[in-house]
Short mmCIF file of C-alpha atoms in Angstrom, two decimals:
data_model
loop_
_atom_site.label_atom_id
_atom_site.label_comp_id
_atom_site.label_asym_id
_atom_site.label_seq_id
_atom_site.Cartn_x
_atom_site.Cartn_y
_atom_site.Cartn_z
CA MET A 1 -23.66 10.05 0.73
CA LYS A 2 -23.08 6.27 0.40
CA VAL A 3 -19.46 5.41 1.11
CA ALA A 4 -17.97 1.93 0.54
CA VAL A 5 -15.12 1.41 2.99
CA LEU A 6 -12.74 -1.11 1.40
CA LYS A 7 -10.72 -2.91 3.99
CA GLY A 8 -8.99 -6.24 4.71
CA GLY A 9 -7.92 -7.87 1.57
CA ARG A 10 -5.38 -10.63 1.47
CA SER A 11 -2.09 -8.89 2.13
CA PHE A 12 0.14 -9.40 5.16
CA GLU A 13 -1.31 -6.16 6.43
CA ARG A 14 -4.91 -7.49 6.56
CA GLU A 15 -5.39 -7.05 10.31
CA ILE A 16 -4.23 -3.50 10.47
CA SER A 17 -6.46 -2.71 7.44
CA LEU A 18 -9.52 -4.23 9.24
CA ARG A 19 -8.83 -1.96 12.24
CA SER A 20 -8.29 1.09 9.98
CA GLY A 21 -11.46 0.41 8.10
CA ALA A 22 -13.45 -0.07 11.27
CA ASN A 23 -12.26 3.36 12.53
CA VAL A 24 -13.09 4.98 9.18
CA GLU A 25 -16.58 3.40 9.17
CA ALA A 26 -17.28 4.64 12.71
CA ALA A 27 -16.21 8.20 11.81
CA LEU A 28 -18.31 8.22 8.60
CA ARG A 29 -21.36 6.97 10.43
CA ARG A 30 -20.92 9.71 13.07
CA LEU A 31 -20.92 12.19 10.25
CA GLY A 32 -24.21 10.77 8.97
CA HIS A 33 -23.00 8.86 5.91
CA ASP A 34 -24.50 5.60 4.71
CA VAL A 35 -21.56 3.19 5.00
CA LEU A 36 -20.99 -0.07 3.13
CA ALA A 37 -18.28 -1.97 4.96
CA LEU A 38 -16.62 -4.22 2.50
CA ASP A 39 -13.95 -6.83 3.54
CA VAL A 40 -12.36 -7.00 0.09
CA ASP A 41 -12.40 -10.39 -1.74
CA LYS A 42 -12.96 -11.79 -5.19
CA ASP A 43 -16.53 -10.33 -5.26
CA MET A 44 -15.45 -6.69 -4.75
CA VAL A 45 -16.28 -5.49 -8.25
CA ARG A 46 -19.63 -7.35 -8.34
CA THR A 47 -20.54 -5.97 -4.91
CA LEU A 48 -19.60 -2.44 -5.77
CA ARG A 49 -21.64 -2.60 -8.97
CA ALA A 50 -24.64 -3.96 -7.07
CA GLU A 51 -24.39 -1.47 -4.19
CA ALA A 52 -23.45 1.60 -6.31
CA PRO A 53 -21.71 3.70 -3.67
CA ASP A 54 -21.00 7.34 -4.37
CA VAL A 55 -17.39 6.88 -3.41
CA ALA A 56 -14.98 4.22 -2.09
CA PHE A 57 -12.74 5.03 0.87
CA ILE A 58 -9.70 2.79 0.42
CA ALA A 59 -8.58 1.62 3.82
CA MET A 60 -6.63 -1.37 2.42
CA HIS A 61 -3.05 -1.71 3.41
CA GLY A 62 -0.36 -3.55 1.54
CA HIS A 63 -0.48 -5.08 -1.91
CA GLY A 64 -3.76 -4.69 -3.66
CA GLY A 65 -4.65 -1.53 -1.69
CA GLU A 66 -1.58 0.67 -1.76
CA ASP A 67 0.06 -0.44 -5.05
CA GLY A 68 -2.49 1.00 -7.51
CA THR A 69 -4.35 -2.28 -8.09
CA VAL A 70 -7.68 -1.41 -6.37
CA GLN A 71 -7.44 2.15 -7.74
CA GLU A 72 -7.15 0.81 -11.31
CA LEU A 73 -10.04 -1.54 -10.87
CA LEU A 74 -12.15 1.30 -9.50
CA GLU A 75 -11.23 3.52 -12.44
CA ILE A 76 -12.10 0.74 -14.93
CA ILE A 77 -15.61 0.37 -13.49
CA GLY A 78 -16.09 4.09 -13.11
CA GLY A 79 -15.90 4.28 -9.42
CA ARG A 80 -14.77 7.35 -7.45
CA TYR A 81 -12.32 6.73 -4.64
CA THR A 82 -10.23 8.52 -2.01
CA GLY A 83 -6.45 8.90 -2.11
CA SER A 84 -3.86 8.96 -4.86
CA GLY A 85 -4.35 7.64 -8.35
CA VAL A 86 -2.98 4.59 -10.04
CA ASN A 87 0.38 6.01 -11.13
CA ALA A 88 1.16 7.75 -7.92
CA SER A 89 0.15 4.72 -5.82
CA SER A 90 2.24 2.28 -7.91
CA ARG A 91 5.28 4.56 -7.87
CA ALA A 92 5.01 5.30 -4.15
CA TRP A 93 4.47 1.63 -3.33
CA ASP A 94 8.00 0.73 -4.56
CA LYS A 95 10.49 2.58 -2.35
CA VAL A 96 13.33 2.07 -4.93
CA VAL A 97 11.23 3.66 -7.66
CA ALA A 98 10.00 6.50 -5.36
CA LYS A 99 13.54 7.33 -4.23
CA ALA A 100 14.76 7.48 -7.85
CA ALA A 101 11.92 9.80 -8.68
CA PHE A 102 12.67 12.02 -5.70
CA LYS A 103 16.40 12.24 -6.65
CA ALA A 104 15.58 12.88 -10.31
CA ASP A 105 13.41 15.88 -9.23
CA GLY A 106 16.11 17.21 -6.85
CA ILE A 107 14.33 16.19 -3.62
CA PRO A 108 16.88 15.33 -0.96
CA THR A 109 16.72 11.64 0.20
CA PRO A 110 19.20 9.73 2.16
CA ASP A 111 21.73 7.58 0.23
CA SER A 112 20.71 3.96 -0.06
CA TYR A 113 21.27 0.62 -1.66
CA ALA A 114 18.65 -1.80 -2.77
CA PHE A 115 19.11 -5.58 -3.17
CA SER A 116 16.72 -8.32 -3.98
CA GLN A 117 16.49 -11.50 -1.97
CA ALA A 118 18.25 -13.18 -4.88
CA ALA A 119 21.27 -10.97 -4.37
CA PHE A 120 21.60 -12.31 -0.83
CA ARG A 121 20.75 -15.92 -1.75
CA GLU A 122 22.64 -16.24 -5.00
CA LEU A 123 25.31 -13.49 -5.09
CA GLY A 124 26.54 -13.25 -1.54
CA ALA A 125 25.36 -9.73 -0.91
CA ALA A 126 25.50 -10.27 2.85
CA ASP A 127 29.33 -10.30 2.59
CA ALA A 128 29.19 -6.64 1.45
CA LEU A 129 27.28 -5.43 4.50
CA GLY A 130 30.47 -4.13 6.16
CA GLU A 131 31.18 -1.92 3.12
CA ILE A 132 27.54 -0.72 3.03
CA GLU A 133 27.79 0.24 6.70
CA ALA A 134 31.07 2.07 6.14
CA GLN A 135 29.70 4.01 3.18
CA LEU A 136 26.29 4.90 4.62
CA GLY A 137 27.10 5.13 8.30
CA LEU A 138 24.96 4.22 11.30
CA PRO A 139 22.13 4.06 12.12
CA LEU A 140 20.76 2.22 9.11
CA VAL A 141 17.19 1.26 8.29
CA VAL A 142 16.51 -2.02 6.40
CA LYS A 143 13.01 -2.27 4.86
CA PRO A 144 11.44 -4.23 2.08
CA ALA A 145 11.16 -2.25 -1.15
CA ARG A 146 7.43 -2.98 -1.39
CA GLY A 147 5.02 -2.96 1.48
CA GLY A 148 3.59 -0.58 3.95
CA SER A 149 3.32 -0.20 7.71
CA ALA A 150 6.44 -1.41 9.47
CA LEU A 151 6.43 -5.02 8.32
CA GLY A 152 9.95 -6.26 7.71
CA ILE A 153 11.66 -3.14 9.05
CA ARG A 154 14.99 -3.52 10.91
#
């Protein structure tokens, strides 16, 4: 089977994606697959059309890879791929949207608050941190609403 391993990209998580992709490539080769290692760039669609892999293994991290973008492009061009589809990827990518979906379906999730950078810059949200701590208790986790890995976590 010819497997395109999509890795890299241009997100902040490029380096971890390159490492993940290299590990996937090695494993697929050990299993006897024909591997097309593709450091994703503006030629991705053209390359995939020319190489015609049987399936794409998405090893991209961050925007473009986890947010439904590459999945949608692959669907448009008729490519098969690993992982979740466009809707699930885009919903899971945004932690605020995902938490709302969990709560709506009765799935327990810790209480939380979500603020944009503008709320801190323009509305003084930092002055409410004491109340947030009092309402939620400690320990607290602060993480960007969009993004994977542990980038931006506090």
